[in-house]
mmCIF file of C-alpha atoms in Angstrom:
data_model
loop_
_atom_site.group_PDB
_atom_site.id
_atom_site.type_symbol
_atom_site.label_atom_id
_atom_site.label_comp_id
_atom_site.label_asym_id
_atom_site.label_seq_id
_atom_site.Cartn_x
_atom_site.Cartn_y
_atom_site.Cartn_z
ATOM 1 C CA UNK A 9 79.713 112.782 75.913
ATOM 2 C CA UNK A 10 78.858 115.121 78.937
ATOM 3 C CA UNK A 11 77.244 113.079 82.093
ATOM 4 C CA UNK A 12 74.121 115.821 82.501
ATOM 5 C CA UNK A 13 72.668 118.027 78.972
ATOM 6 C CA UNK A 14 70.307 120.391 78.943
ATOM 7 C CA UNK A 15 69.463 122.838 76.560
ATOM 8 C CA UNK A 16 71.232 125.602 78.726
ATOM 9 C CA UNK A 17 67.808 128.742 76.396
ATOM 10 C CA UNK A 18 67.065 131.374 76.708
ATOM 11 C CA UNK A 19 63.105 129.968 77.390
ATOM 12 C CA UNK A 20 60.554 133.142 76.811
ATOM 13 C CA UNK A 21 56.780 131.984 77.250
ATOM 14 C CA UNK A 22 54.459 133.716 77.774
ATOM 15 C CA UNK A 23 52.437 133.440 81.723
ATOM 16 C CA UNK A 24 49.979 130.620 81.647
ATOM 17 C CA UNK A 25 52.118 128.421 79.334
ATOM 18 C CA UNK A 26 53.213 124.862 80.145
ATOM 19 C CA UNK A 27 57.060 124.482 79.921
ATOM 20 C CA UNK A 28 58.927 122.009 79.594
ATOM 21 C CA UNK A 29 62.716 121.052 81.299
ATOM 22 C CA UNK A 30 64.125 118.970 80.065
ATOM 23 C CA UNK A 31 67.834 116.686 80.228
ATOM 24 C CA UNK A 32 69.569 113.755 78.481
ATOM 25 C CA UNK A 33 72.204 111.761 80.614
ATOM 26 C CA UNK A 34 74.738 108.917 79.452
ATOM 27 C CA UNK A 35 75.722 107.466 82.768
ATOM 28 C CA UNK A 36 73.304 104.456 83.719
ATOM 29 C CA UNK A 37 74.298 104.090 87.503
ATOM 30 C CA UNK A 38 72.308 107.561 87.431
ATOM 31 C CA UNK A 39 69.297 106.368 89.905
ATOM 32 C CA UNK A 40 68.614 109.783 91.395
ATOM 33 C CA UNK A 41 67.168 113.253 90.195
ATOM 34 C CA UNK A 42 66.908 116.275 90.990
ATOM 35 C CA UNK A 43 64.966 119.642 90.293
ATOM 36 C CA UNK A 44 66.575 122.983 91.000
ATOM 37 C CA UNK A 45 65.380 126.207 91.034
ATOM 38 C CA UNK A 46 68.557 129.148 90.803
ATOM 39 C CA UNK A 47 67.310 132.881 91.206
ATOM 40 C CA UNK A 48 69.801 135.707 90.326
ATOM 41 C CA UNK A 49 73.184 135.094 91.856
ATOM 42 C CA UNK A 50 71.474 132.973 94.447
ATOM 43 C CA UNK A 51 72.374 129.603 95.552
ATOM 44 C CA UNK A 52 70.354 126.025 94.002
ATOM 45 C CA UNK A 53 67.251 125.868 95.544
ATOM 46 C CA UNK A 54 65.749 122.057 95.068
ATOM 47 C CA UNK A 55 62.293 121.469 93.446
ATOM 48 C CA UNK A 56 62.279 118.343 92.700
ATOM 49 C CA UNK A 57 63.387 114.989 93.582
ATOM 50 C CA UNK A 58 62.438 111.485 92.265
ATOM 51 C CA UNK A 59 64.759 108.478 91.649
ATOM 52 C CA UNK A 60 62.650 106.146 90.091
ATOM 53 C CA UNK A 61 61.096 105.956 86.531
ATOM 54 C CA UNK A 62 57.569 107.825 85.973
ATOM 55 C CA UNK A 63 56.126 110.767 87.173
ATOM 56 C CA UNK A 64 55.605 113.193 90.138
ATOM 57 C CA UNK A 65 53.569 116.047 90.979
ATOM 58 C CA UNK A 66 54.205 118.848 93.502
ATOM 59 C CA UNK A 67 51.511 121.765 92.801
ATOM 60 C CA UNK A 68 52.172 123.011 89.492
ATOM 61 C CA UNK A 69 55.479 120.718 89.084
ATOM 62 C CA UNK A 70 55.584 118.024 87.450
ATOM 63 C CA UNK A 71 58.800 116.100 87.545
ATOM 64 C CA UNK A 72 59.090 112.692 84.787
ATOM 65 C CA UNK A 73 62.023 110.188 83.977
ATOM 66 C CA UNK A 74 62.194 108.273 81.785
ATOM 67 C CA UNK A 75 65.045 105.586 83.118
ATOM 68 C CA UNK A 76 65.056 103.518 79.271
ATOM 69 C CA UNK A 77 65.660 106.519 77.206
ATOM 70 C CA UNK A 78 68.212 107.995 80.297
ATOM 71 C CA UNK A 79 66.138 110.945 80.325
ATOM 72 C CA UNK A 80 64.607 113.071 82.265
ATOM 73 C CA UNK A 81 61.949 116.164 81.994
ATOM 74 C CA UNK A 82 60.182 119.228 84.507
ATOM 75 C CA UNK A 83 57.050 120.409 83.605
ATOM 76 C CA UNK A 84 55.757 123.318 84.699
ATOM 77 C CA UNK A 85 51.824 124.289 84.017
ATOM 78 C CA UNK A 86 50.658 127.861 84.169
ATOM 79 C CA UNK A 87 53.391 129.500 84.380
ATOM 80 C CA UNK A 88 53.954 132.704 86.189
ATOM 81 C CA UNK A 89 56.156 135.855 86.051
ATOM 82 C CA UNK A 90 57.730 134.986 89.726
ATOM 83 C CA UNK A 91 58.835 131.450 88.061
ATOM 84 C CA UNK A 92 61.510 132.851 86.172
ATOM 85 C CA UNK A 93 64.608 131.180 87.217
ATOM 86 C CA UNK A 94 67.848 129.039 86.104
ATOM 87 C CA UNK A 95 66.298 126.016 85.761
ATOM 88 C CA UNK A 96 68.873 122.966 87.170
ATOM 89 C CA UNK A 97 69.299 118.970 86.768
ATOM 90 C CA UNK A 98 70.725 117.466 88.826
ATOM 91 C CA UNK A 99 71.212 113.342 90.497
ATOM 92 C CA UNK A 100 73.325 111.398 91.548
ATOM 93 C CA UNK A 101 74.025 107.778 91.970
ATOM 94 C CA UNK A 102 73.897 106.622 95.588
ATOM 95 C CA UNK A 103 72.320 107.813 98.614
ATOM 96 C CA UNK A 104 74.276 109.020 101.345
ATOM 97 C CA UNK A 105 76.768 111.683 100.719
ATOM 98 C CA UNK A 106 77.315 111.254 96.611
ATOM 99 C CA UNK A 107 78.289 114.040 94.124
ATOM 100 C CA UNK A 108 75.159 115.413 92.028
ATOM 101 C CA UNK A 109 76.464 116.268 88.510
ATOM 102 C CA UNK A 110 74.473 119.575 87.763
ATOM 103 C CA UNK A 111 72.767 120.260 84.055
ATOM 104 C CA UNK A 112 74.139 123.273 82.601
ATOM 105 C CA UNK A 113 70.654 125.094 83.584
ATOM 106 C CA UNK A 114 68.378 126.657 81.792
ATOM 107 C CA UNK A 115 67.491 130.370 81.638
ATOM 108 C CA UNK A 116 63.685 130.624 81.706
ATOM 109 C CA UNK A 117 61.946 134.083 80.949
ATOM 110 C CA UNK A 118 58.400 134.296 81.739
ATOM 111 C CA UNK A 119 56.510 136.780 80.273
ATOM 112 C CA UNK A 120 53.433 139.246 82.079
ATOM 113 C CA UNK B 21 61.893 126.804 108.463
ATOM 114 C CA UNK B 22 65.604 125.786 108.546
ATOM 115 C CA UNK B 23 68.561 126.736 106.150
ATOM 116 C CA UNK B 24 72.188 126.634 105.450
ATOM 117 C CA UNK B 25 74.036 129.426 105.858
ATOM 118 C CA UNK B 26 77.219 131.012 103.755
ATOM 119 C CA UNK B 27 79.269 134.106 105.379
ATOM 120 C CA UNK B 28 80.288 135.767 103.672
ATOM 121 C CA UNK B 29 78.486 136.192 101.052
ATOM 122 C CA UNK B 30 81.022 139.246 98.918
ATOM 123 C CA UNK B 31 85.101 137.462 98.996
ATOM 124 C CA UNK B 32 87.220 140.229 97.687
ATOM 125 C CA UNK B 33 91.475 138.549 97.837
ATOM 126 C CA UNK B 34 94.865 139.451 96.029
ATOM 127 C CA UNK B 35 96.076 136.162 94.373
ATOM 128 C CA UNK B 36 98.695 133.950 96.682
ATOM 129 C CA UNK B 37 96.237 134.823 100.237
ATOM 130 C CA UNK B 38 94.807 131.978 102.220
ATOM 131 C CA UNK B 39 90.524 131.834 102.266
ATOM 132 C CA UNK B 40 88.245 130.540 104.085
ATOM 133 C CA UNK B 41 84.264 130.302 103.272
ATOM 134 C CA UNK B 42 82.315 129.342 106.555
ATOM 135 C CA UNK B 43 78.969 127.615 106.906
ATOM 136 C CA UNK B 44 76.193 126.931 109.163
ATOM 137 C CA UNK B 45 74.280 122.774 107.936
ATOM 138 C CA UNK B 46 70.899 122.162 109.008
ATOM 139 C CA UNK B 47 71.166 121.320 111.857
ATOM 140 C CA UNK B 48 70.441 117.921 111.838
ATOM 141 C CA UNK B 49 72.173 117.275 108.968
ATOM 142 C CA UNK B 50 74.837 114.579 108.676
ATOM 143 C CA UNK B 51 76.138 114.973 104.566
ATOM 144 C CA UNK B 52 77.468 118.568 104.264
ATOM 145 C CA UNK B 53 79.690 119.396 100.515
ATOM 146 C CA UNK B 54 81.308 121.854 98.794
ATOM 147 C CA UNK B 55 80.038 123.229 95.431
ATOM 148 C CA UNK B 56 81.277 125.954 92.948
ATOM 149 C CA UNK B 57 80.259 127.233 90.456
ATOM 150 C CA UNK B 58 82.364 130.010 87.481
ATOM 151 C CA UNK B 59 80.996 133.390 86.223
ATOM 152 C CA UNK B 60 77.820 131.030 83.807
ATOM 153 C CA UNK B 61 79.662 128.118 84.012
ATOM 154 C CA UNK B 62 78.299 124.570 85.796
ATOM 155 C CA UNK B 63 77.630 124.180 89.488
ATOM 156 C CA UNK B 64 80.664 121.882 89.883
ATOM 157 C CA UNK B 65 80.933 119.153 92.889
ATOM 158 C CA UNK B 66 83.987 119.840 94.818
ATOM 159 C CA UNK B 67 83.850 117.592 97.889
ATOM 160 C CA UNK B 68 81.457 115.395 100.442
ATOM 161 C CA UNK B 69 81.989 115.113 104.452
ATOM 162 C CA UNK B 70 80.352 112.830 106.873
ATOM 163 C CA UNK B 71 82.017 111.121 109.655
ATOM 164 C CA UNK B 72 84.210 113.653 110.564
ATOM 165 C CA UNK B 73 86.569 113.058 107.130
ATOM 166 C CA UNK B 74 85.561 113.471 103.417
ATOM 167 C CA UNK B 75 84.170 110.529 101.626
ATOM 168 C CA UNK B 76 84.573 111.910 97.877
ATOM 169 C CA UNK B 77 86.965 114.730 96.073
ATOM 170 C CA UNK B 78 86.589 116.282 92.565
ATOM 171 C CA UNK B 79 89.472 115.921 90.436
ATOM 172 C CA UNK B 80 89.532 120.751 91.504
ATOM 173 C CA UNK B 81 89.524 119.252 94.563
ATOM 174 C CA UNK B 82 93.573 119.679 94.433
ATOM 175 C CA UNK B 83 95.620 119.895 98.046
ATOM 176 C CA UNK B 84 95.013 123.277 97.849
ATOM 177 C CA UNK B 85 91.558 122.944 99.132
ATOM 178 C CA UNK B 86 90.751 122.030 101.963
ATOM 179 C CA UNK B 87 87.804 121.275 105.166
ATOM 180 C CA UNK B 88 87.114 121.260 107.796
ATOM 181 C CA UNK B 89 84.536 120.441 110.714
ATOM 182 C CA UNK B 90 86.027 121.816 114.052
ATOM 183 C CA UNK B 91 82.717 122.415 115.876
ATOM 184 C CA UNK B 92 79.180 121.118 115.823
ATOM 185 C CA UNK B 93 77.738 123.605 113.960
ATOM 186 C CA UNK B 94 80.626 125.209 111.044
ATOM 187 C CA UNK B 95 81.971 123.320 108.002
ATOM 188 C CA UNK B 96 84.731 125.416 106.748
ATOM 189 C CA UNK B 97 86.254 124.993 103.062
ATOM 190 C CA UNK B 98 89.918 126.911 103.356
ATOM 191 C CA UNK B 99 91.812 126.944 99.534
ATOM 192 C CA UNK B 100 95.586 127.407 101.028
ATOM 193 C CA UNK B 101 97.214 129.652 98.000
ATOM 194 C CA UNK B 102 94.416 131.187 95.488
ATOM 195 C CA UNK B 103 94.809 131.391 92.112
ATOM 196 C CA UNK B 104 93.026 134.391 89.662
ATOM 197 C CA UNK B 105 90.869 130.565 88.337
ATOM 198 C CA UNK B 106 89.181 130.569 92.218
ATOM 199 C CA UNK B 107 87.536 132.555 90.995
ATOM 200 C CA UNK B 108 84.400 132.105 91.670
ATOM 201 C CA UNK B 109 80.795 132.222 93.386
ATOM 202 C CA UNK B 110 80.464 128.561 96.434
ATOM 203 C CA UNK B 111 78.148 126.306 97.817
ATOM 204 C CA UNK B 112 77.488 124.948 100.601
ATOM 205 C CA UNK B 113 74.867 121.934 100.696
ATOM 206 C CA UNK B 114 73.674 119.120 103.105
ATOM 207 C CA UNK B 115 71.517 116.551 103.564
ATOM 208 C CA UNK B 116 70.299 114.258 106.102
ATOM 209 C CA UNK B 117 70.815 110.631 107.896
ATOM 210 C CA UNK B 118 69.401 109.278 104.096
ATOM 211 C CA UNK B 119 71.846 111.411 101.992
ATOM 212 C CA UNK B 120 68.146 111.860 99.540
ATOM 213 C CA UNK B 121 68.218 115.797 99.067
ATOM 214 C CA UNK B 122 70.412 118.349 99.585
ATOM 215 C CA UNK B 123 70.037 121.728 100.663
ATOM 216 C CA UNK B 124 71.832 124.015 99.430
ATOM 217 C CA UNK B 125 73.568 127.639 100.310
ATOM 218 C CA UNK B 126 73.093 131.637 99.570
ATOM 219 C CA UNK B 127 76.629 131.324 98.440
ATOM 220 C CA UNK B 128 79.939 132.843 99.175
ATOM 221 C CA UNK B 129 80.531 134.941 96.168
ATOM 222 C CA UNK B 130 84.545 135.155 96.111
ATOM 223 C CA UNK B 131 87.588 136.889 93.563
ATOM 224 C CA UNK B 132 89.897 136.713 93.650
ATOM 225 C CA UNK B 133 93.026 139.650 91.884
#
């Protein structure tokens, strides 16, 4: 079983739709969870960071963590064409110089 | 807004040659990392560096790889004898003293011929 699994998509939705992106993981030692956005041939850009179960909201983005189910989600409200990118989930076991384990990434297209 | 920078943006080299990829982390950050992403695949951890020494390294980071912080600003990744399979995008990242979140540079695209 892969440590972190993420549906690679592609996912295509109309502008204004609510988008739900998900990752599951197998390692219960993961404590810190991140979502990155990656435009084509660019570096990952940090969107959201959480370390506890529950929801965290930042503008149009909501990150959700369910440690009991080993499941994390990113919701994008009022999606815009500029949100078209690959979304990567990432997680680590501890703070400090800890490696991030990434999902495959979900390629998202928002159609005007 | 401070950001991680990397040079060069692209590097083409012959198999067996040495390459050095350079990174300037965010200035007050203490933790430094290298990751790579082979085209179409996951971002993979290579190595983390703190207090002038390697904290953790992956199986990928074998004896052909080394890292160095030669001065107060640069962080380098050296590949001594490149192989075809080293062709990938290499990302540098850094995080602050809490080490909670890692900020990535734009990457160096390495092509080994």
